[in-house]
Short mmCIF file of C-alpha atoms in Angstrom, two decimals:
data_model
loop_
_atom_site.label_atom_id
_atom_site.label_comp_id
_atom_site.label_asym_id
_atom_site.label_seq_id
_atom_site.Cartn_x
_atom_site.Cartn_y
_atom_site.Cartn_z
CA UNK V 24 -3.70 -5.80 -94.48
CA UNK V 25 -6.86 -5.58 -92.36
CA UNK V 26 -6.07 -9.00 -90.94
CA UNK V 27 -2.70 -7.72 -89.72
CA UNK V 28 -4.34 -4.66 -88.16
CA UNK V 29 -6.93 -6.84 -86.41
CA UNK V 30 -4.21 -9.12 -85.20
CA UNK V 31 -2.28 -6.17 -83.80
CA UNK V 32 -5.28 -4.67 -82.04
CA UNK V 33 -6.28 -8.02 -80.53
CA UNK V 34 -2.77 -8.63 -79.16
CA UNK V 35 -2.57 -5.02 -77.94
CA UNK V 36 -5.94 -5.09 -76.19
CA UNK V 37 -5.26 -8.49 -74.74
CA UNK V 38 -1.92 -7.32 -73.30
CA UNK V 39 -3.60 -4.34 -71.66
CA UNK V 40 -6.83 -5.85 -70.43
CA UNK V 41 -6.15 -9.56 -69.99
CA UNK V 42 -7.08 -11.02 -66.59
CA UNK V 43 -7.75 -14.45 -65.23
CA UNK V 44 -5.61 -17.22 -63.78
CA UNK V 45 -2.89 -15.71 -61.63
CA UNK V 46 -3.55 -12.23 -63.05
CA UNK V 47 -6.18 -10.70 -60.79
CA UNK V 48 -5.59 -7.19 -62.13
CA UNK V 49 -5.22 -6.00 -65.71
CA UNK V 50 -2.11 -4.05 -66.71
CA UNK V 51 -4.24 -1.06 -67.71
CA UNK V 52 -5.94 -0.77 -64.31
CA UNK V 53 -2.58 -1.01 -62.51
CA UNK V 54 -1.00 1.59 -64.82
CA UNK V 55 -3.90 3.91 -64.03
CA UNK V 56 -3.50 3.25 -60.28
CA UNK V 57 0.26 3.84 -60.45
CA UNK V 58 -0.30 7.16 -62.23
CA UNK V 59 -2.80 8.26 -59.57
CA UNK V 60 -0.35 7.35 -56.77
CA UNK V 61 2.51 9.08 -58.61
CA UNK V 62 0.66 12.39 -59.03
CA UNK V 63 -0.69 12.30 -55.48
CA UNK V 64 2.86 11.84 -54.22
CA UNK V 65 4.44 14.44 -56.52
CA UNK V 66 1.91 17.19 -55.88
CA UNK V 67 1.96 16.47 -52.15
CA UNK V 68 -1.70 16.80 -51.31
CA UNK V 69 -1.98 17.35 -47.55
CA UNK V 70 -2.87 13.83 -46.47
CA UNK V 71 -0.24 12.10 -48.63
CA UNK V 72 2.78 13.40 -46.67
CA UNK V 73 2.02 11.63 -43.36
CA UNK V 74 0.94 8.51 -45.27
CA UNK V 75 4.19 8.51 -47.24
CA UNK V 76 6.12 9.09 -43.98
CA UNK V 77 4.42 6.13 -42.36
CA UNK V 78 5.06 3.88 -45.39
CA UNK V 79 8.70 5.03 -45.45
CA UNK V 80 9.22 4.25 -41.75
CA UNK V 81 7.72 0.76 -42.10
CA UNK V 82 9.53 -0.12 -45.34
CA UNK V 83 12.91 1.18 -44.07
CA UNK V 84 12.61 -1.03 -40.98
CA UNK V 85 11.71 -4.07 -43.09
CA UNK V 86 14.59 -3.25 -45.46
CA UNK V 87 16.97 -3.12 -42.50
CA UNK V 88 15.78 -6.55 -41.34
CA UNK V 89 15.84 -8.01 -44.86
CA UNK V 90 19.41 -6.80 -45.34
CA UNK V 91 20.68 -8.45 -42.17
CA UNK V 92 22.07 -11.55 -43.97
CA UNK V 93 24.02 -9.37 -46.40
CA UNK V 94 25.60 -7.56 -43.44
CA UNK V 95 26.20 -10.71 -41.40
CA UNK V 96 28.59 -12.53 -43.76
CA UNK V 97 31.02 -9.64 -44.40
CA UNK V 98 31.04 -9.00 -40.61
CA UNK V 99 31.92 -12.64 -39.86
CA UNK V 100 34.70 -12.49 -42.43
CA UNK V 101 36.00 -9.27 -40.89
CA UNK V 102 35.86 -10.71 -37.36
CA UNK V 103 37.74 -13.85 -38.38
CA UNK V 104 40.49 -11.95 -40.15
CA UNK V 105 40.88 -9.56 -37.20
CA UNK V 106 41.08 -12.57 -34.84
CA UNK V 107 43.99 -14.02 -36.81
CA UNK V 108 45.75 -10.65 -36.94
CA UNK V 109 45.64 -9.90 -33.20
CA UNK V 110 49.42 -9.81 -32.72
CA UNK V 111 50.08 -7.55 -35.67
CA UNK V 112 47.16 -5.37 -34.59
CA UNK V 113 48.65 -5.08 -31.09
CA UNK V 114 52.01 -3.93 -32.48
CA UNK V 115 50.30 -1.41 -34.72
CA UNK V 116 48.20 -0.05 -31.85
CA UNK V 117 51.27 0.34 -29.62
CA UNK V 118 52.99 2.32 -32.34
CA UNK V 119 49.87 4.43 -32.77
CA UNK V 120 49.68 5.16 -29.03
CA UNK V 121 53.25 6.43 -29.11
CA UNK V 122 52.42 8.62 -32.05
CA UNK V 123 49.31 10.05 -30.42
CA UNK V 124 51.19 10.72 -27.17
CA UNK V 125 53.56 12.93 -29.08
CA UNK V 126 50.71 14.60 -30.92
CA UNK V 127 48.74 15.22 -27.72
CA UNK V 128 51.02 18.03 -26.72
CA UNK V 129 50.11 19.93 -29.85
CA UNK V 130 46.37 19.40 -29.53
CA UNK V 131 45.70 21.85 -26.71
CA UNK V 132 47.61 24.57 -28.46
CA UNK V 133 45.83 23.91 -31.76
CA UNK V 134 42.41 23.81 -30.08
CA UNK V 135 42.93 27.22 -28.52
CA UNK V 136 44.25 28.58 -31.78
CA UNK V 137 41.28 27.16 -33.64
CA UNK V 138 38.79 28.70 -31.20
CA UNK V 139 40.47 32.07 -31.49
CA UNK V 140 40.48 31.91 -35.28
CA UNK V 141 36.82 30.95 -35.35
CA UNK V 142 36.00 33.89 -33.10
CA UNK V 143 37.77 36.10 -35.60
CA UNK V 144 35.71 34.58 -38.39
CA UNK V 145 32.57 35.11 -36.26
CA UNK V 146 31.51 31.55 -36.76
CA UNK V 147 29.95 29.14 -34.40
CA UNK V 148 32.25 26.66 -32.76
CA UNK V 149 31.06 23.32 -34.03
CA UNK V 150 31.27 21.39 -30.80
CA UNK V 151 30.02 24.18 -28.57
CA UNK V 152 26.82 22.42 -27.78
CA UNK V 153 27.03 18.65 -28.00
CA UNK V 154 23.36 18.27 -27.09
CA UNK V 155 22.63 19.55 -30.58
CA UNK V 156 24.38 16.60 -32.15
CA UNK V 157 22.33 13.48 -32.81
CA UNK V 158 24.06 10.20 -33.45
CA UNK V 159 22.23 8.07 -35.98
CA UNK V 160 22.67 4.61 -37.36
CA UNK V 161 22.59 3.98 -41.09
CA UNK V 162 19.57 1.75 -41.70
CA UNK V 163 19.76 1.37 -45.46
CA UNK V 164 22.62 2.08 -47.83
CA UNK V 165 21.14 0.85 -51.08
CA UNK V 166 23.31 1.82 -53.97
CA UNK V 167 21.37 3.28 -56.84
CA UNK V 168 22.96 4.43 -60.08
CA UNK V 169 20.79 7.53 -60.00
CA UNK V 170 20.49 8.53 -56.35
CA UNK V 171 23.29 8.43 -53.79
CA UNK V 172 21.58 8.50 -50.44
CA UNK V 173 21.41 6.69 -47.12
CA UNK V 174 18.59 6.22 -44.67
CA UNK V 175 19.24 6.87 -40.97
CA UNK V 176 17.27 5.70 -37.97
CA UNK V 177 16.44 9.15 -36.58
CA UNK V 178 13.66 11.38 -37.80
CA UNK V 179 11.48 14.28 -36.74
CA UNK V 180 11.02 12.65 -33.31
CA UNK V 181 14.73 13.32 -32.63
CA UNK V 182 14.38 16.89 -33.92
CA UNK V 183 15.82 16.31 -37.38
CA UNK V 184 14.63 18.72 -40.05
CA UNK V 185 15.04 18.79 -43.81
CA UNK V 186 18.31 20.46 -44.81
CA UNK V 187 20.34 19.69 -41.68
CA UNK V 188 24.01 18.80 -42.28
CA UNK V 189 25.19 15.27 -41.64
CA UNK V 190 28.76 14.47 -40.62
CA UNK V 191 30.94 11.55 -39.70
CA UNK V 192 33.92 12.18 -37.42
CA UNK V 193 33.27 15.90 -38.03
CA UNK V 194 33.72 15.40 -41.79
CA UNK V 195 30.76 16.46 -43.90
CA UNK V 196 28.97 13.61 -45.67
CA UNK V 197 25.70 15.17 -46.85
CA UNK V 198 22.43 16.73 -45.82
CA UNK V 199 18.95 15.58 -44.84
CA UNK V 200 16.51 15.70 -47.77
CA UNK V 201 13.55 13.73 -46.45
CA UNK V 202 12.28 13.34 -42.92
CA UNK V 203 9.84 10.84 -41.48
CA UNK V 204 8.85 10.36 -37.86
CA UNK V 205 11.42 7.62 -37.20
CA UNK V 206 13.82 7.87 -40.13
CA UNK V 207 15.39 10.32 -42.56
CA UNK V 208 17.04 10.20 -45.96
CA UNK V 209 20.46 11.81 -46.33
CA UNK V 210 21.64 13.01 -49.73
CA UNK V 211 25.35 12.26 -50.01
CA UNK V 212 27.92 14.73 -51.33
CA UNK V 213 28.60 12.59 -54.41
CA UNK V 214 24.97 12.57 -55.55
CA UNK V 215 24.27 14.31 -58.83
CA UNK V 216 21.79 16.63 -57.12
CA UNK V 217 24.20 17.77 -54.39
CA UNK V 218 25.59 21.35 -54.58
CA UNK V 219 27.58 22.83 -51.69
CA UNK V 220 29.48 26.12 -51.40
CA UNK V 221 33.05 25.38 -50.36
CA UNK V 222 36.29 27.14 -49.52
CA UNK V 223 39.70 25.88 -50.55
CA UNK V 224 42.84 26.13 -48.45
CA UNK V 225 43.99 29.35 -50.06
CA UNK V 226 40.60 31.02 -49.63
CA UNK V 227 39.22 30.38 -53.12
CA UNK V 228 35.45 29.87 -53.22
CA UNK V 229 33.76 27.21 -55.33
CA UNK V 230 30.74 24.95 -55.56
CA UNK V 231 31.19 21.27 -54.86
CA UNK V 232 28.91 19.34 -57.22
CA UNK V 233 28.15 15.68 -56.97
CA UNK V 234 28.99 13.80 -60.13
CA UNK V 235 27.14 10.58 -59.40
CA UNK V 236 30.55 8.92 -59.07
CA UNK V 237 32.65 8.60 -55.91
CA UNK V 238 34.48 11.91 -56.34
CA UNK V 239 32.47 15.14 -56.52
CA UNK V 240 33.85 17.94 -58.67
CA UNK V 241 34.67 21.61 -58.06
CA UNK V 242 32.76 24.11 -60.16
CA UNK V 243 32.69 27.91 -60.45
CA UNK V 244 36.29 28.34 -59.32
CA UNK V 245 37.90 31.76 -59.87
CA UNK V 246 39.06 32.37 -63.43
CA UNK V 247 42.58 31.12 -64.21
CA UNK V 248 42.59 29.18 -60.96
CA UNK V 249 44.97 26.26 -61.20
CA UNK V 250 43.86 23.25 -59.20
CA UNK V 251 46.73 21.60 -57.38
CA UNK V 252 46.68 18.25 -55.65
CA UNK V 253 46.18 17.79 -51.91
CA UNK V 254 44.37 21.08 -51.26
CA UNK V 255 41.90 20.83 -48.38
CA UNK V 256 38.28 21.60 -49.14
CA UNK V 257 35.93 22.92 -46.42
CA UNK V 258 32.29 23.91 -46.32
CA UNK V 259 32.19 27.70 -46.59
CA UNK V 260 28.88 27.99 -44.74
CA UNK V 261 27.71 30.70 -47.13
CA UNK V 262 24.38 28.94 -47.56
CA UNK V 263 23.70 29.17 -43.83
CA UNK V 264 23.23 25.40 -43.70
CA UNK V 265 26.65 23.88 -43.24
CA UNK V 266 29.01 24.87 -40.45
CA UNK V 267 31.82 26.96 -41.92
CA UNK V 268 35.11 25.12 -41.91
CA UNK V 269 33.66 21.62 -41.81
CA UNK V 270 36.28 19.54 -43.64
CA UNK V 271 35.12 17.68 -46.74
CA UNK V 272 38.10 16.29 -48.62
CA UNK V 273 41.23 16.94 -50.64
CA UNK V 274 41.58 17.84 -54.28
CA UNK V 275 43.29 15.81 -56.93
CA UNK V 276 44.80 17.29 -60.05
CA UNK V 277 41.69 16.66 -62.15
CA UNK V 278 39.47 19.09 -60.22
CA UNK V 279 37.80 16.28 -58.29
CA UNK V 280 37.60 16.04 -54.53
CA UNK V 281 38.61 12.86 -52.73
CA UNK V 282 36.22 12.80 -49.79
CA UNK V 283 37.62 12.22 -46.29
CA UNK V 284 34.73 9.83 -45.63
CA UNK V 285 34.02 7.04 -48.09
CA UNK V 286 30.29 7.43 -48.89
CA UNK V 287 30.00 3.67 -49.40
CA UNK V 288 31.25 2.82 -45.90
CA UNK V 289 28.92 4.68 -43.58
CA UNK V 290 27.52 2.93 -40.53
CA UNK V 291 27.03 5.75 -38.00
CA UNK V 292 26.66 9.45 -38.72
CA UNK V 293 25.87 12.59 -36.72
CA UNK V 294 23.28 15.21 -37.51
CA UNK V 295 23.87 18.79 -36.39
CA UNK V 296 20.53 20.03 -35.08
CA UNK V 297 21.75 23.54 -34.32
CA UNK V 298 22.03 24.46 -37.99
CA UNK V 299 18.62 25.33 -39.31
CA UNK V 300 17.61 25.09 -42.91
CA UNK V 301 16.84 28.24 -44.84
CA UNK V 302 13.70 27.64 -46.80
CA UNK V 303 12.89 24.64 -48.87
CA UNK V 304 16.01 22.77 -49.95
CA UNK H 26 1.87 -35.74 -53.77
CA UNK H 27 1.02 -32.87 -51.43
CA UNK H 28 4.70 -32.47 -50.57
CA UNK H 29 5.77 -32.31 -54.20
CA UNK H 30 3.03 -29.77 -54.89
CA UNK H 31 4.30 -27.64 -52.00
CA UNK H 32 7.88 -27.81 -53.27
CA UNK H 33 6.73 -26.95 -56.76
CA UNK H 34 4.88 -23.92 -55.35
CA UNK H 35 8.10 -22.77 -53.67
CA UNK H 36 10.06 -23.15 -56.91
CA UNK H 37 7.35 -21.28 -58.79
CA UNK H 38 7.48 -18.45 -56.25
CA UNK H 39 11.27 -18.18 -56.58
CA UNK H 40 11.38 -15.41 -59.21
CA UNK H 41 8.71 -13.34 -57.44
CA UNK H 42 10.45 -13.72 -54.07
CA UNK H 43 13.73 -12.69 -55.70
CA UNK H 44 12.02 -9.62 -57.15
CA UNK H 45 10.61 -8.63 -53.75
CA UNK H 46 13.95 -9.26 -52.06
CA UNK H 47 15.87 -7.17 -54.61
CA UNK H 48 13.42 -4.33 -54.16
CA UNK H 49 13.27 -4.33 -50.39
CA UNK H 50 16.81 -5.25 -49.35
CA UNK H 51 19.95 -3.20 -49.78
CA UNK H 52 21.50 -5.90 -51.97
CA UNK H 53 23.49 -4.06 -54.59
CA UNK H 54 22.08 -5.43 -57.83
CA UNK H 55 23.93 -2.66 -59.62
CA UNK H 56 27.44 -3.79 -58.61
CA UNK H 57 28.27 -0.10 -58.71
CA UNK H 58 30.51 -0.31 -55.68
CA UNK H 59 32.83 -2.66 -57.55
CA UNK H 60 32.81 -1.05 -60.99
CA UNK H 61 31.90 2.59 -61.06
CA UNK H 62 30.20 2.68 -64.46
CA UNK H 63 28.63 -0.75 -64.25
CA UNK H 64 24.96 -0.25 -63.45
CA UNK H 65 22.32 -2.80 -64.17
CA UNK H 66 18.55 -2.83 -63.83
CA UNK H 67 18.24 -6.45 -62.84
CA UNK H 68 14.58 -6.18 -61.88
CA UNK H 69 13.41 -5.49 -65.44
CA UNK H 70 15.37 -8.46 -66.81
CA UNK H 71 13.74 -10.66 -64.19
CA UNK H 72 10.25 -9.37 -64.90
CA UNK H 73 10.58 -9.51 -68.68
CA UNK H 74 11.92 -13.06 -68.79
CA UNK H 75 9.22 -14.50 -66.57
CA UNK H 76 6.38 -12.54 -68.16
CA UNK H 77 7.50 -13.94 -71.48
CA UNK H 78 8.01 -17.51 -70.33
CA UNK H 79 5.64 -18.08 -67.42
CA UNK H 80 3.35 -15.06 -66.85
CA UNK H 81 1.41 -16.85 -64.12
CA UNK H 82 4.58 -16.74 -61.97
CA UNK H 83 4.97 -12.97 -62.28
CA UNK H 84 1.54 -11.69 -61.25
CA UNK H 85 0.81 -8.07 -62.19
CA UNK H 86 -0.34 -7.09 -58.70
CA UNK H 87 2.83 -8.37 -57.08
CA UNK H 88 5.03 -6.56 -59.61
CA UNK H 89 3.06 -3.37 -58.90
CA UNK H 90 3.67 -3.70 -55.14
CA UNK H 91 7.35 -4.54 -55.68
CA UNK H 92 7.64 -1.35 -57.71
CA UNK H 93 6.10 0.71 -54.90
CA UNK H 94 8.56 -0.82 -52.41
CA UNK H 95 11.44 -0.07 -54.76
CA UNK H 96 10.34 3.58 -54.94
CA UNK H 97 10.29 3.91 -51.16
CA UNK H 98 13.73 2.34 -50.72
CA UNK H 99 15.31 4.25 -53.61
CA UNK H 100 13.68 7.58 -52.73
CA UNK H 101 11.81 8.00 -56.02
CA UNK H 102 8.25 9.39 -56.23
CA UNK H 103 5.79 6.58 -55.41
CA UNK H 104 4.42 4.69 -58.39
CA UNK H 105 7.17 5.46 -60.90
CA UNK H 106 8.96 2.08 -60.68
CA UNK H 107 5.57 0.33 -60.79
CA UNK H 108 4.77 2.17 -64.01
CA UNK H 109 8.13 1.23 -65.47
CA UNK H 110 7.67 -2.44 -64.52
CA UNK H 111 4.10 -2.47 -65.86
CA UNK H 112 5.32 -1.19 -69.23
CA UNK H 113 7.76 -4.11 -69.28
CA UNK H 114 4.87 -6.47 -68.50
CA UNK H 115 2.74 -4.89 -71.21
CA UNK H 116 5.41 -5.27 -73.91
CA UNK H 117 6.23 -8.78 -72.70
CA UNK H 118 2.58 -9.83 -72.81
CA UNK H 119 2.14 -8.28 -76.25
CA UNK H 120 5.18 -10.12 -77.60
CA UNK H 121 3.94 -13.32 -76.01
CA UNK H 122 0.53 -12.90 -77.65
CA UNK H 123 2.06 -12.22 -81.05
CA UNK H 124 4.77 -14.86 -81.20
CA UNK H 125 4.62 -18.63 -81.47
CA UNK H 126 8.25 -19.59 -81.00
CA UNK H 127 10.80 -17.40 -79.28
CA UNK H 128 14.58 -17.63 -79.34
CA UNK H 129 17.19 -15.89 -77.23
CA UNK H 130 17.83 -13.47 -80.11
CA UNK H 131 14.16 -12.52 -80.54
CA UNK H 132 13.76 -12.17 -76.77
CA UNK H 133 16.85 -10.00 -76.64
CA UNK H 134 15.54 -7.66 -79.34
CA UNK H 135 12.06 -7.38 -77.86
CA UNK H 136 13.61 -6.81 -74.42
CA UNK H 137 15.48 -3.86 -75.90
CA UNK H 138 12.18 -2.39 -77.10
CA UNK H 139 10.55 -2.98 -73.71
CA UNK H 140 13.49 -1.38 -71.90
CA UNK H 141 13.45 1.67 -74.18
CA UNK H 142 9.72 2.27 -73.65
CA UNK H 143 10.01 1.71 -69.93
CA UNK H 144 13.04 3.97 -69.49
CA UNK H 145 11.61 6.75 -71.64
CA UNK H 146 8.54 6.85 -69.41
CA UNK H 147 10.59 6.53 -66.20
CA UNK H 148 13.11 9.29 -66.95
CA UNK H 149 10.69 11.68 -68.61
CA UNK H 150 8.36 11.49 -65.60
CA UNK H 151 11.26 11.94 -63.19
CA UNK H 152 12.69 14.88 -65.15
CA UNK H 153 9.39 16.67 -65.43
CA UNK H 154 7.77 15.95 -62.10
CA UNK H 155 10.60 15.61 -59.57
CA UNK H 156 13.67 17.54 -58.52
CA UNK H 157 16.01 14.65 -59.26
CA UNK H 158 18.38 15.10 -62.16
CA UNK H 159 20.30 12.53 -64.17
CA UNK H 160 23.05 12.50 -66.71
CA UNK H 161 22.56 10.87 -70.09
CA UNK H 162 25.83 9.04 -69.45
CA UNK H 163 24.37 7.22 -66.47
CA UNK H 164 21.18 6.34 -68.28
CA UNK H 165 23.19 5.17 -71.30
CA UNK H 166 25.50 2.97 -69.20
CA UNK H 167 22.54 1.54 -67.35
CA UNK H 168 20.68 0.65 -70.54
CA UNK H 169 23.77 -0.70 -72.25
CA UNK H 170 24.81 -2.98 -69.40
CA UNK H 171 21.23 -4.14 -68.78
CA UNK H 172 20.92 -5.07 -72.45
CA UNK H 173 24.39 -6.60 -72.50
CA UNK H 174 23.68 -8.80 -69.48
CA UNK H 175 20.27 -9.95 -70.66
CA UNK H 176 21.43 -13.12 -72.51
CA UNK H 177 23.45 -14.25 -69.47
CA UNK H 178 20.47 -13.97 -67.17
CA UNK H 179 18.22 -15.44 -69.90
CA UNK H 180 20.37 -18.57 -69.83
CA UNK H 181 20.43 -18.70 -66.02
CA UNK H 182 16.68 -18.26 -65.74
CA UNK H 183 16.17 -20.81 -68.48
CA UNK H 184 18.24 -23.34 -66.52
CA UNK H 185 16.17 -22.55 -63.42
CA UNK H 186 12.97 -22.99 -65.39
CA UNK H 187 14.04 -26.30 -66.94
CA UNK H 188 15.37 -27.66 -63.64
CA UNK H 189 12.78 -26.57 -61.13
CA UNK H 190 9.64 -25.50 -62.91
CA UNK H 191 9.50 -27.40 -66.16
CA UNK H 192 9.51 -26.19 -69.73
CA UNK H 193 6.36 -24.74 -71.21
CA UNK H 194 7.45 -22.21 -73.77
CA UNK H 195 5.20 -19.66 -75.43
#
């Protein structure tokens, strides 16, 4: 019995403390170091924030460079297929031009109507001040099973603050949760930690919660509310963060929201600098 | 002679370079974009196999740094992936010290133990010390698929070891 115990303790100690050969550090010392770094980072002692920001900026840039080959091959494939489909593409574009010409007549009327309605709602017109919109490139879009986020190439230098809403083609895609000097992390709407107050077409209020999957879900709807398909979902702006009326997606019958922007296909996004965060998000 | 030694060094560095590349690049080792529930922690399979078979290839310090890089890219608190990887190394080294002959079945079972210890530490630290939240579903899928895929990668790594590095089992 004592032999077995000795055997166990020798193997255990050896696994923790063994060094030599290629192992310059013992597992125990590195576990201790990792714990120190973890608690310094979590409790945010004053000097750790700029250090973490600097590390983030450097690593994000290296990640962007290291991911270049993975972006290159799909792009080449896309370019080749578009080259062979030029004629069909031309026909499609001509048809689209005709369609947009007919729609153009309605646009002016709808724009005026929209402005008037927003005045009634006492909300800020989203495109009033384009200088407050920052265009950013997606540096890293690493898919994690536990965190749905992207990293953009604009940070505090461009005036981005934690909590600012991020859109693509005026559709809401998420909000800034981490800022560095040259980069920021954007939490996407489908992340498990994302909660956004929304309004449905008919005026019902709800909370859009990320599910960790591609389609976020609607929670806290009015009692006996029956969710129909194809209902538009907008940011309600009740949190003072997101512009009221920013379109998000459409419902399906299961209470999920099909986002207008595919969170897996983001390459450029815009950050609205005019909307300030309220407190720590 | 010098050339063959150089090539052998490159082959030996292969697993470590792959680990660094997986941590720093946006390569989707989870394949989550293709299958929504399919998530896989490829890094821990890689670390466990090589710690068990050729620990000199998977140096502790490098694994620690790869973990830190993974935390930065993934947006986790710094040090948490390193801790998780070091637990895998610890269990792998312990199993290596205790066993004479290993088979795919014994490696699979001990990998399960290593993964459980590592994930318990990882998720309990994240739940208690960060604002990130997880569902048990996600964690369960991740553990299940990681365990399920282990023998496949075990065979692939074994082929790599036999072909490029040479067999020298525990």
